[in-house]
Amino acid sequence: MVLALVLVGVSAGAVPVERRAVAAPEPEPVVLRVMPLGASSTVGEGSLETAGYRGPLQAMLARDRVTVDMVGSQHGGPASVPDRDYQGYGGMTLEDLRPKVAGWVRSADPDVVLLHAGTNDLLKGASAEQTAQRLDAVLSEIVSVTDAHVIVAGVWAPLQKDPRDRAEFDRLAAQVVAGYRERGHSMRYADTSELLESDELADGLHPNAAGYRVIAAMWERQLLAVTGRRAAT
């Protein structure tokens, strides 16, 4: 609880100044419908025992007094994760996502979409330019059915065989998102190119539990920026 001191002014020779502590009002709780959307890292591959980032993220937001209702047609994760709804499929590319995403988003009716996709496109041979074009097409589908805030995360897997395409995609993806912002859409891009250390990966591609905690903290910062709140200390 934050306390504010109120000083009651008095004239000289009068009763001494009175000081009293007044409790500052606590911020109202926030409830957000959050849609985790993407491929295997959205499922939690590499740390299924935490549902990937979804378990740690819910704990972090609960500490921040932000209540989340995870939404999506998929349901998975351990009992320790309070809300196990999401929209993720292992191996899914942006090209796979495009014809389905509008229906999924319309049905889920989220306030915020957490989109992490594009890794599989690059792994399957798409160039950075093609992958960025596919991202643009997916985002176009999303904004056609919702005015929800969309947070797009870049590729966090190292992709050691495709470092140039990975770096170029991150650059182009940021430009794609900036274009949507310029057109009035509520959208943010999170550069995750240097987010993870090598010991935070389970298999060189998917994060382990420690890596997913780092990712959850990244999503937490982004979501708090959307809500205008601060992280709990």
GROMACS .gro file of N, CA and C in nm, residues 69-221:
model
  459
   69ASP      N    1  -0.743  -1.412  -1.880
   69ASP     CA    2  -0.825  -1.523  -1.928
   69ASP      C    3  -0.761  -1.566  -2.059
   70MET      N    4  -0.682  -1.675  -2.054
   70MET     CA    5  -0.620  -1.725  -2.176
   70MET      C    6  -0.728  -1.784  -2.266
   71VAL      N    7  -0.723  -1.750  -2.395
   71VAL     CA    8  -0.827  -1.794  -2.486
   71VAL      C    9  -0.767  -1.862  -2.609
   72GLY      N   10  -0.845  -1.949  -2.668
   72GLY     CA   11  -0.804  -2.026  -2.785
   72GLY      C   12  -0.873  -2.161  -2.782
   73SER      N   13  -0.874  -2.230  -2.894
   73SER     CA   14  -0.946  -2.356  -2.902
   73SER      C   15  -0.866  -2.476  -2.853
   74GLN      N   16  -0.735  -2.457  -2.830
   74GLN     CA   17  -0.651  -2.565  -2.778
   74GLN      C   18  -0.646  -2.557  -2.626
   75HIS      N   19  -0.621  -2.670  -2.564
   75HIS     CA   20  -0.618  -2.676  -2.418
   75HIS      C   21  -0.510  -2.777  -2.378
   76GLY      N   22  -0.407  -2.729  -2.308
   76GLY     CA   23  -0.301  -2.821  -2.270
   76GLY      C   24  -0.206  -2.761  -2.170
   77GLY      N   25  -0.145  -2.848  -2.092
   77GLY     CA   26  -0.051  -2.806  -1.990
   77GLY      C   27  -0.078  -2.876  -1.859
   78PRO      N   28   0.012  -2.864  -1.763
   78PRO     CA   29  -0.005  -2.932  -1.634
   78PRO      C   30  -0.112  -2.865  -1.548
   79ALA      N   31  -0.156  -2.937  -1.447
   79ALA     CA   32  -0.259  -2.884  -1.357
   79ALA      C   33  -0.211  -2.762  -1.280
   80SER      N   34  -0.079  -2.745  -1.270
   80SER     CA   35  -0.025  -2.630  -1.197
   80SER      C   36  -0.046  -2.498  -1.273
   81VAL      N   37  -0.079  -2.506  -1.399
   81VAL     CA   38  -0.107  -2.386  -1.479
   81VAL      C   39  -0.256  -2.357  -1.469
   82PRO      N   40  -0.295  -2.242  -1.414
   82PRO     CA   41  -0.437  -2.217  -1.389
   82PRO      C   42  -0.525  -2.219  -1.512
   83ASP      N   43  -0.478  -2.157  -1.621
   83ASP     CA   44  -0.559  -2.143  -1.742
   83ASP      C   45  -0.478  -2.200  -1.858
   84ARG      N   46  -0.527  -2.307  -1.918
   84ARG     CA   47  -0.446  -2.381  -2.016
   84ARG      C   48  -0.496  -2.365  -2.160
   85ASP      N   49  -0.577  -2.263  -2.186
   85ASP     CA   50  -0.626  -2.240  -2.322
   85ASP      C   51  -0.521  -2.164  -2.404
   86TYR      N   52  -0.511  -2.195  -2.531
   86TYR     CA   53  -0.416  -2.129  -2.621
   86TYR      C   54  -0.451  -2.167  -2.764
   87GLN      N   55  -0.375  -2.112  -2.861
   87GLN     CA   56  -0.393  -2.147  -3.001
   87GLN      C   57  -0.255  -2.169  -3.061
   88GLY      N   58  -0.206  -2.291  -3.052
   88GLY     CA   59  -0.073  -2.321  -3.102
   88GLY      C   60  -0.064  -2.462  -3.155
   89TYR      N   61   0.019  -2.481  -3.258
   89TYR     CA   62   0.035  -2.611  -3.322
   89TYR      C   63   0.181  -2.629  -3.361
   90GLY      N   64   0.240  -2.739  -3.317
   90GLY     CA   65   0.378  -2.767  -3.352
   90GLY      C   66   0.398  -2.774  -3.502
   91GLY      N   67   0.505  -2.709  -3.551
   91GLY     CA   68   0.538  -2.713  -3.692
   91GLY      C   69   0.463  -2.614  -3.778
   92MET      N   70   0.371  -2.538  -3.721
   92MET     CA   71   0.288  -2.448  -3.802
   92MET      C   72   0.370  -2.331  -3.856
   93THR      N   73   0.353  -2.302  -3.983
   93THR     CA   74   0.416  -2.186  -4.046
   93THR      C   75   0.315  -2.072  -4.055
   94LEU      N   76   0.367  -1.955  -4.089
   94LEU     CA   77   0.277  -1.842  -4.115
   94LEU      C   78   0.187  -1.872  -4.234
   95GLU      N   79   0.241  -1.945  -4.331
   95GLU     CA   80   0.160  -1.983  -4.448
   95GLU      C   81   0.045  -2.073  -4.407
   96ASP      N   82   0.070  -2.164  -4.311
   96ASP     CA   83  -0.037  -2.251  -4.260
   96ASP      C   84  -0.140  -2.170  -4.180
   97LEU      N   85  -0.090  -2.071  -4.111
   97LEU     CA   86  -0.173  -1.992  -4.020
   97LEU      C   87  -0.271  -1.902  -4.094
   98ARG      N   88  -0.228  -1.849  -4.206
   98ARG     CA   89  -0.305  -1.743  -4.273
   98ARG      C   90  -0.451  -1.779  -4.301
   99PRO      N   91  -0.483  -1.896  -4.360
   99PRO     CA   92  -0.624  -1.922  -4.394
   99PRO      C   93  -0.712  -1.955  -4.274
  100LYS      N   94  -0.653  -1.976  -4.158
  100LYS     CA   95  -0.729  -2.018  -4.041
  100LYS      C   96  -0.740  -1.912  -3.932
  101VAL      N   97  -0.648  -1.816  -3.934
  101VAL     CA   98  -0.631  -1.730  -3.818
  101VAL      C   99  -0.752  -1.640  -3.794
  102ALA      N  100  -0.817  -1.591  -3.898
  102ALA     CA  101  -0.931  -1.502  -3.878
  102ALA      C  102  -1.042  -1.573  -3.801
  103GLY      N  103  -1.070  -1.697  -3.837
  103GLY     CA  104  -1.173  -1.772  -3.765
  103GLY      C  105  -1.137  -1.797  -3.621
  104TRP      N  106  -1.011  -1.831  -3.598
  104TRP     CA  107  -0.967  -1.855  -3.461
  104TRP      C  108  -0.980  -1.729  -3.375
  105VAL      N  109  -0.934  -1.618  -3.429
  105VAL     CA  110  -0.937  -1.493  -3.353
  105VAL      C  111  -1.081  -1.448  -3.330
  106ARG      N  112  -1.164  -1.460  -3.432
  106ARG     CA  113  -1.305  -1.421  -3.417
  106ARG      C  114  -1.372  -1.503  -3.306
  107SER      N  115  -1.345  -1.632  -3.302
  107SER     CA  116  -1.406  -1.719  -3.202
  107SER      C  117  -1.353  -1.691  -3.061
  108ALA      N  118  -1.224  -1.662  -3.052
  108ALA     CA  119  -1.163  -1.642  -2.920
  108ALA      C  120  -1.194  -1.504  -2.862
  109ASP      N  121  -1.216  -1.404  -2.947
  109ASP     CA  122  -1.251  -1.268  -2.905
  109ASP      C  123  -1.151  -1.215  -2.801
  110PRO      N  124  -1.022  -1.210  -2.835
  110PRO     CA  125  -0.922  -1.165  -2.737
  110PRO      C  126  -0.915  -1.014  -2.725
  111ASP      N  127  -0.859  -0.970  -2.613
  111ASP     CA  128  -0.820  -0.830  -2.597
  111ASP      C  129  -0.679  -0.809  -2.651
  112VAL      N  130  -0.595  -0.911  -2.633
  112VAL     CA  131  -0.456  -0.905  -2.678
  112VAL      C  132  -0.420  -1.038  -2.743
  113VAL      N  133  -0.350  -1.031  -2.855
  113VAL     CA  134  -0.297  -1.149  -2.923
  113VAL      C  135  -0.146  -1.149  -2.907
  114LEU      N  136  -0.090  -1.260  -2.859
  114LEU     CA  137   0.055  -1.278  -2.850
  114LEU      C  138   0.097  -1.367  -2.965
  115LEU      N  139   0.152  -1.309  -3.070
  115LEU     CA  140   0.184  -1.385  -3.191
  115LEU      C  141   0.333  -1.412  -3.199
  116HIS      N  142   0.367  -1.540  -3.205
  116HIS     CA  143   0.507  -1.580  -3.230
  116HIS      C  144   0.505  -1.685  -3.339
  117ALA      N  145   0.545  -1.647  -3.459
  117ALA     CA  146   0.545  -1.738  -3.573
  117ALA      C  147   0.646  -1.687  -3.674
  118GLY      N  148   0.687  -1.775  -3.764
  118GLY     CA  149   0.786  -1.740  -3.865
  118GLY      C  150   0.908  -1.828  -3.860
  119THR      N  151   0.936  -1.885  -3.743
  119THR     CA  152   1.053  -1.973  -3.729
  119THR      C  153   1.044  -2.091  -3.825
  120ASN      N  154   0.928  -2.155  -3.830
  120ASN     CA  155   0.914  -2.273  -3.915
  120ASN      C  156   0.920  -2.238  -4.064
  121ASP      N  157   0.875  -2.120  -4.101
  121ASP     CA  158   0.886  -2.077  -4.241
  121ASP      C  159   1.033  -2.073  -4.282
  122LEU      N  160   1.116  -2.011  -4.197
  122LEU     CA  161   1.258  -2.001  -4.226
  122LEU      C  162   1.323  -2.138  -4.226
  123LEU      N  163   1.286  -2.223  -4.131
  123LEU     CA  164   1.344  -2.357  -4.124
  123LEU      C  165   1.308  -2.441  -4.247
  124LYS      N  166   1.192  -2.415  -4.305
  124LYS     CA  167   1.146  -2.493  -4.421
  124LYS      C  168   1.184  -2.430  -4.554
  125GLY      N  169   1.273  -2.329  -4.550
  125GLY     CA  170   1.330  -2.278  -4.672
  125GLY      C  171   1.277  -2.146  -4.724
  126ALA      N  172   1.178  -2.088  -4.659
  126ALA     CA  173   1.129  -1.957  -4.703
  126ALA      C  174   1.235  -1.851  -4.676
  127SER      N  175   1.248  -1.757  -4.766
  127SER     CA  176   1.343  -1.647  -4.744
  127SER      C  177   1.287  -1.550  -4.640
  128ALA      N  178   1.374  -1.461  -4.594
  128ALA     CA  179   1.329  -1.358  -4.499
  128ALA      C  180   1.219  -1.273  -4.561
  129GLU      N  181   1.234  -1.239  -4.688
  129GLU     CA  182   1.135  -1.155  -4.755
  129GLU      C  183   1.001  -1.229  -4.767
  130GLN      N  184   1.006  -1.356  -4.804
  130GLN     CA  185   0.882  -1.434  -4.814
  130GLN      C  186   0.815  -1.446  -4.677
  131THR      N  187   0.894  -1.470  -4.573
  131THR     CA  188   0.839  -1.486  -4.439
  131THR      C  189   0.776  -1.357  -4.390
  132ALA      N  190   0.839  -1.245  -4.419
  132ALA     CA  191   0.782  -1.116  -4.380
  132ALA      C  192   0.652  -1.089  -4.455
  133GLN      N  193   0.646  -1.127  -4.582
  133GLN     CA  194   0.522  -1.112  -4.658
  133GLN      C  195   0.411  -1.199  -4.599
  134ARG      N  196   0.448  -1.319  -4.555
  134ARG     CA  197   0.350  -1.407  -4.491
  134ARG      C  198   0.302  -1.348  -4.359
  135LEU      N  199   0.394  -1.288  -4.283
  135LEU     CA  200   0.354  -1.221  -4.158
  135LEU      C  201   0.255  -1.110  -4.188
  136ASP      N  202   0.284  -1.031  -4.289
  136ASP     CA  203   0.193  -0.923  -4.329
  136ASP      C  204   0.055  -0.978  -4.361
  137ALA      N  205   0.050  -1.090  -4.434
  137ALA     CA  206  -0.079  -1.149  -4.470
  137ALA      C  207  -0.155  -1.199  -4.347
  138VAL      N  208  -0.083  -1.258  -4.251
  138VAL     CA  209  -0.148  -1.306  -4.127
  138VAL      C  210  -0.202  -1.188  -4.047
  139LEU      N  211  -0.123  -1.083  -4.034
  139LEU     CA  212  -0.169  -0.966  -3.959
  139LEU      C  213  -0.289  -0.901  -4.026
  140SER      N  214  -0.290  -0.901  -4.160
  140SER     CA  215  -0.405  -0.846  -4.232
  140SER      C  216  -0.532  -0.924  -4.198
  141GLU      N  217  -0.520  -1.056  -4.189
  141GLU     CA  218  -0.635  -1.138  -4.151
  141GLU      C  219  -0.680  -1.106  -4.009
  142ILE      N  220  -0.585  -1.088  -3.919
  142ILE     CA  221  -0.620  -1.062  -3.779
  142ILE      C  222  -0.693  -0.929  -3.765
  143VAL      N  223  -0.639  -0.823  -3.823
  143VAL     CA  224  -0.701  -0.692  -3.805
  143VAL      C  225  -0.833  -0.680  -3.881
  144SER      N  226  -0.859  -0.774  -3.972
  144SER     CA  227  -0.987  -0.770  -4.043
  144SER      C  228  -1.104  -0.815  -3.955
  145VAL      N  229  -1.073  -0.883  -3.844
  145VAL     CA  230  -1.181  -0.936  -3.760
  145VAL      C  231  -1.177  -0.886  -3.616
  146THR      N  232  -1.074  -0.808  -3.579
  146THR     CA  233  -1.065  -0.764  -3.440
  146THR      C  234  -0.988  -0.633  -3.432
  147ASP      N  235  -1.019  -0.555  -3.328
  147ASP     CA  236  -0.938  -0.438  -3.296
  147ASP      C  237  -0.853  -0.464  -3.173
  148ALA      N  238  -0.833  -0.593  -3.140
  148ALA     CA  239  -0.748  -0.631  -3.027
  148ALA      C  240  -0.606  -0.582  -3.049
  149HIS      N  241  -0.536  -0.560  -2.941
  149HIS     CA  242  -0.394  -0.526  -2.949
  149HIS      C  243  -0.318  -0.651  -2.989
  150VAL      N  244  -0.225  -0.638  -3.083
  150VAL     CA  245  -0.144  -0.751  -3.129
  150VAL      C  246   0.002  -0.725  -3.094
  151ILE      N  247   0.062  -0.818  -3.021
  151ILE     CA  248   0.205  -0.811  -2.990
  151ILE      C  249   0.274  -0.920  -3.071
  152VAL      N  250   0.363  -0.879  -3.159
  152VAL     CA  251   0.436  -0.971  -3.246
  152VAL      C  252   0.577  -0.988  -3.191
  153ALA      N  253   0.615  -1.111  -3.160
  153ALA     CA  254   0.750  -1.139  -3.114
  153ALA      C  255   0.833  -1.190  -3.231
  154GLY      N  256   0.957  -1.146  -3.239
  154GLY     CA  257   1.048  -1.196  -3.341
  154GLY      C  258   1.092  -1.338  -3.313
  155VAL      N  259   1.178  -1.390  -3.397
  155VAL     CA  260   1.230  -1.525  -3.381
  155VAL      C  261   1.329  -1.529  -3.265
  156TRP      N  262   1.303  -1.614  -3.167
  156TRP     CA  263   1.397  -1.623  -3.055
  156TRP      C  264   1.489  -1.745  -3.064
  157ALA      N  265   1.458  -1.841  -3.149
  157ALA     CA  266   1.550  -1.954  -3.170
  157ALA      C  267   1.672  -1.905  -3.248
  158PRO      N  268   1.791  -1.957  -3.217
  158PRO     CA  269   1.912  -1.905  -3.281
  158PRO      C  270   1.922  -1.930  -3.430
  159LEU      N  271   1.866  -2.040  -3.481
  159LEU     CA  272   1.871  -2.074  -3.624
  159LEU      C  273   2.013  -2.058  -3.679
  160GLN      N  274   2.105  -2.134  -3.624
  160GLN     CA  275   2.246  -2.117  -3.659
  160GLN      C  276   2.275  -2.143  -3.806
  161LYS      N  277   2.191  -2.221  -3.876
  161LYS     CA  278   2.213  -2.245  -4.018
  161LYS      C  279   2.158  -2.131  -4.105
  162ASP      N  280   2.076  -2.045  -4.046
  162ASP     CA  281   2.014  -1.936  -4.123
  162ASP      C  282   2.026  -1.802  -4.051
  163PRO      N  283   2.145  -1.767  -4.001
  163PRO     CA  284   2.154  -1.643  -3.922
  163PRO      C  285   2.122  -1.518  -4.002
  164ARG      N  286   2.158  -1.514  -4.130
  164ARG     CA  287   2.131  -1.393  -4.209
  164ARG      C  288   1.983  -1.377  -4.235
  165ASP      N  289   1.916  -1.487  -4.274
  165ASP     CA  290   1.771  -1.478  -4.296
  165ASP      C  291   1.698  -1.443  -4.167
  166ARG      N  292   1.743  -1.499  -4.057
  166ARG     CA  293   1.681  -1.469  -3.927
  166ARG      C  294   1.692  -1.320  -3.897
  167ALA      N  295   1.811  -1.265  -3.911
  167ALA     CA  296   1.832  -1.123  -3.882
  167ALA      C  297   1.752  -1.035  -3.978
  168GLU      N  298   1.750  -1.073  -4.105
  168GLU     CA  299   1.676  -0.994  -4.203
  168GLU      C  300   1.526  -1.002  -4.178
  169PHE      N  301   1.477  -1.119  -4.140
  169PHE     CA  302   1.335  -1.130  -4.108
  169PHE      C  303   1.299  -1.041  -3.990
  170ASP      N  304   1.381  -1.041  -3.887
  170ASP     CA  305   1.352  -0.955  -3.772
  170ASP      C  306   1.343  -0.808  -3.815
  171ARG      N  307   1.433  -0.766  -3.902
  171ARG     CA  308   1.432  -0.628  -3.949
  171ARG      C  309   1.304  -0.599  -4.028
  172LEU      N  310   1.271  -0.689  -4.119
  172LEU     CA  311   1.153  -0.669  -4.203
  172LEU      C  312   1.024  -0.681  -4.122
  173ALA      N  313   1.020  -0.773  -4.027
  173ALA     CA  314   0.900  -0.790  -3.944
  173ALA      C  315   0.871  -0.663  -3.864
  174ALA      N  316   0.977  -0.601  -3.811
  174ALA     CA  317   0.957  -0.475  -3.738
  174ALA      C  318   0.898  -0.369  -3.829
  175GLN      N  319   0.941  -0.366  -3.956
  175GLN     CA  320   0.886  -0.270  -4.051
  175GLN      C  321   0.740  -0.300  -4.082
  176VAL      N  322   0.707  -0.429  -4.096
  176VAL     CA  323   0.568  -0.466  -4.122
  176VAL      C  324   0.477  -0.417  -4.009
  177VAL      N  325   0.519  -0.442  -3.885
  177VAL     CA  326   0.439  -0.400  -3.769
  177VAL      C  327   0.430  -0.248  -3.763
  178ALA      N  328   0.540  -0.180  -3.791
  178ALA     CA  329   0.538  -0.033  -3.790
  178ALA      C  330   0.437   0.020  -3.892
  179GLY      N  331   0.426  -0.048  -4.005
  179GLY     CA  332   0.328  -0.006  -4.105
  179GLY      C  333   0.185  -0.014  -4.055
  180TYR      N  334   0.156  -0.120  -3.979
  180TYR     CA  335   0.021  -0.133  -3.923
  180TYR      C  336  -0.004  -0.024  -3.818
  181ARG      N  337   0.097   0.007  -3.739
  181ARG     CA  338   0.081   0.114  -3.640
  181ARG      C  339   0.053   0.247  -3.709
  182GLU      N  340   0.124   0.273  -3.818
  182GLU     CA  341   0.104   0.399  -3.891
  182GLU      C  342  -0.038   0.408  -3.947
  183ARG      N  343  -0.098   0.292  -3.975
  183ARG     CA  344  -0.235   0.291  -4.027
  183ARG      C  345  -0.339   0.288  -3.916
  184GLY      N  346  -0.294   0.303  -3.792
  184GLY     CA  347  -0.386   0.318  -3.680
  184GLY      C  348  -0.419   0.192  -3.604
  185HIS      N  349  -0.352   0.081  -3.633
  185HIS     CA  350  -0.378  -0.043  -3.562
  185HIS      C  351  -0.295  -0.049  -3.434
  186SER      N  352  -0.353  -0.110  -3.332
  186SER     CA  353  -0.285  -0.123  -3.204
  186SER      C  354  -0.193  -0.245  -3.210
  187MET      N  355  -0.065  -0.220  -3.231
  187MET     CA  356   0.028  -0.330  -3.255
  187MET      C  357   0.167  -0.293  -3.206
  188ARG      N  358   0.239  -0.393  -3.155
  188ARG     CA  359   0.375  -0.373  -3.107
  188ARG      C  360   0.464  -0.486  -3.160
  189TYR      N  361   0.592  -0.454  -3.178
  189TYR     CA  362   0.688  -0.557  -3.217
  189TYR      C  363   0.793  -0.571  -3.108
  190ALA      N  364   0.820  -0.696  -3.067
  190ALA     CA  365   0.921  -0.724  -2.965
  190ALA      C  366   1.039  -0.791  -3.032
  191ASP      N  367   1.153  -0.725  -3.034
  191ASP     CA  368   1.275  -0.782  -3.089
  191ASP      C  369   1.330  -0.883  -2.989
  192THR      N  370   1.331  -1.009  -3.026
  192THR     CA  371   1.376  -1.116  -2.936
  192THR      C  372   1.504  -1.182  -2.986
  193SER      N  373   1.575  -1.115  -3.076
  193SER     CA  374   1.692  -1.175  -3.140
  193SER      C  375   1.804  -1.204  -3.041
  194GLU      N  376   1.811  -1.131  -2.933
  194GLU     CA  377   1.916  -1.153  -2.833
  194GLU      C  378   1.856  -1.186  -2.696
  195LEU      N  379   1.736  -1.241  -2.698
  195LEU     CA  380   1.665  -1.264  -2.572
  195LEU      C  381   1.721  -1.381  -2.494
  196LEU      N  382   1.759  -1.490  -2.563
  196LEU     CA  383   1.795  -1.614  -2.495
  196LEU      C  384   1.944  -1.642  -2.503
  197GLU      N  385   1.997  -1.699  -2.395
  197GLU     CA  386   2.133  -1.750  -2.393
  197GLU      C  387   2.132  -1.897  -2.433
  198SER      N  388   2.248  -1.951  -2.467
  198SER     CA  389   2.255  -2.090  -2.514
  198SER      C  390   2.208  -2.189  -2.408
  199ASP      N  391   2.232  -2.157  -2.280
  199ASP     CA  392   2.191  -2.250  -2.174
  199ASP      C  393   2.043  -2.237  -2.139
  200GLU      N  394   1.970  -2.152  -2.212
  200GLU     CA  395   1.826  -2.138  -2.193
  200GLU      C  396   1.747  -2.207  -2.304
  201LEU      N  397   1.817  -2.296  -2.378
  201LEU     CA  398   1.754  -2.374  -2.484
  201LEU      C  399   1.756  -2.521  -2.446
  202ALA      N  400   1.645  -2.590  -2.478
  202ALA     CA  401   1.635  -2.732  -2.445
  202ALA      C  402   1.704  -2.819  -2.549
  203ASP      N  403   1.696  -2.777  -2.676
  203ASP     CA  404   1.744  -2.863  -2.784
  203ASP      C  405   1.809  -2.783  -2.897
  204GLY      N  406   1.850  -2.662  -2.867
  204GLY     CA  407   1.906  -2.576  -2.969
  204GLY      C  408   1.803  -2.496  -3.045
  205LEU      N  409   1.677  -2.531  -3.029
  205LEU     CA  410   1.568  -2.464  -3.100
  205LEU      C  411   1.461  -2.413  -3.005
  206HIS      N  412   1.412  -2.502  -2.918
  206HIS     CA  413   1.306  -2.465  -2.824
  206HIS      C  414   1.366  -2.425  -2.689
  207PRO      N  415   1.307  -2.329  -2.622
  207PRO     CA  416   1.356  -2.291  -2.489
  207PRO      C  417   1.335  -2.402  -2.388
  208ASN      N  418   1.415  -2.400  -2.281
  208ASN     CA  419   1.389  -2.484  -2.165
  208ASN      C  420   1.309  -2.402  -2.065
  209ALA      N  421   1.290  -2.455  -1.944
  209ALA     CA  422   1.207  -2.384  -1.845
  209ALA      C  423   1.263  -2.246  -1.814
  210ALA      N  424   1.397  -2.236  -1.802
  210ALA     CA  425   1.458  -2.106  -1.774
  210ALA      C  426   1.436  -2.010  -1.890
  211GLY      N  427   1.450  -2.062  -2.012
  211GLY     CA  428   1.427  -1.977  -2.129
  211GLY      C  429   1.284  -1.928  -2.138
  212TYR      N  430   1.190  -2.015  -2.107
  212TYR     CA  431   1.050  -1.972  -2.113
  212TYR      C  432   1.019  -1.869  -2.005
  213ARG      N  433   1.089  -1.873  -1.892
  213ARG     CA  434   1.068  -1.768  -1.791
  213ARG      C  435   1.116  -1.633  -1.845
  214VAL      N  436   1.226  -1.635  -1.921
  214VAL     CA  437   1.274  -1.511  -1.983
  214VAL      C  438   1.171  -1.461  -2.084
  215ILE      N  439   1.117  -1.552  -2.162
  215ILE     CA  440   1.015  -1.515  -2.260
  215ILE      C  441   0.890  -1.463  -2.191
  216ALA      N  442   0.849  -1.529  -2.084
  216ALA     CA  443   0.732  -1.483  -2.009
  216ALA      C  444   0.753  -1.341  -1.957
  217ALA      N  445   0.873  -1.311  -1.910
  217ALA     CA  446   0.902  -1.177  -1.861
  217ALA      C  447   0.895  -1.074  -1.975
  218MET      N  448   0.936  -1.116  -2.095
  218MET     CA  449   0.925  -1.027  -2.210
  218MET      C  450   0.778  -0.998  -2.241
  219TRP      N  451   0.696  -1.104  -2.245
  219TRP     CA  452   0.553  -1.083  -2.268
  219TRP      C  453   0.492  -0.997  -2.156
  220GLU      N  454   0.535  -1.022  -2.032
  220GLU     CA  455   0.483  -0.942  -1.920
  220GLU      C  456   0.510  -0.793  -1.945
  221ARG      N  457   0.632  -0.759  -1.982
  221ARG     CA  458   0.665  -0.618  -2.007
  221ARG      C  459   0.577  -0.560  -2.117
   0.00000   0.00000   0.00000
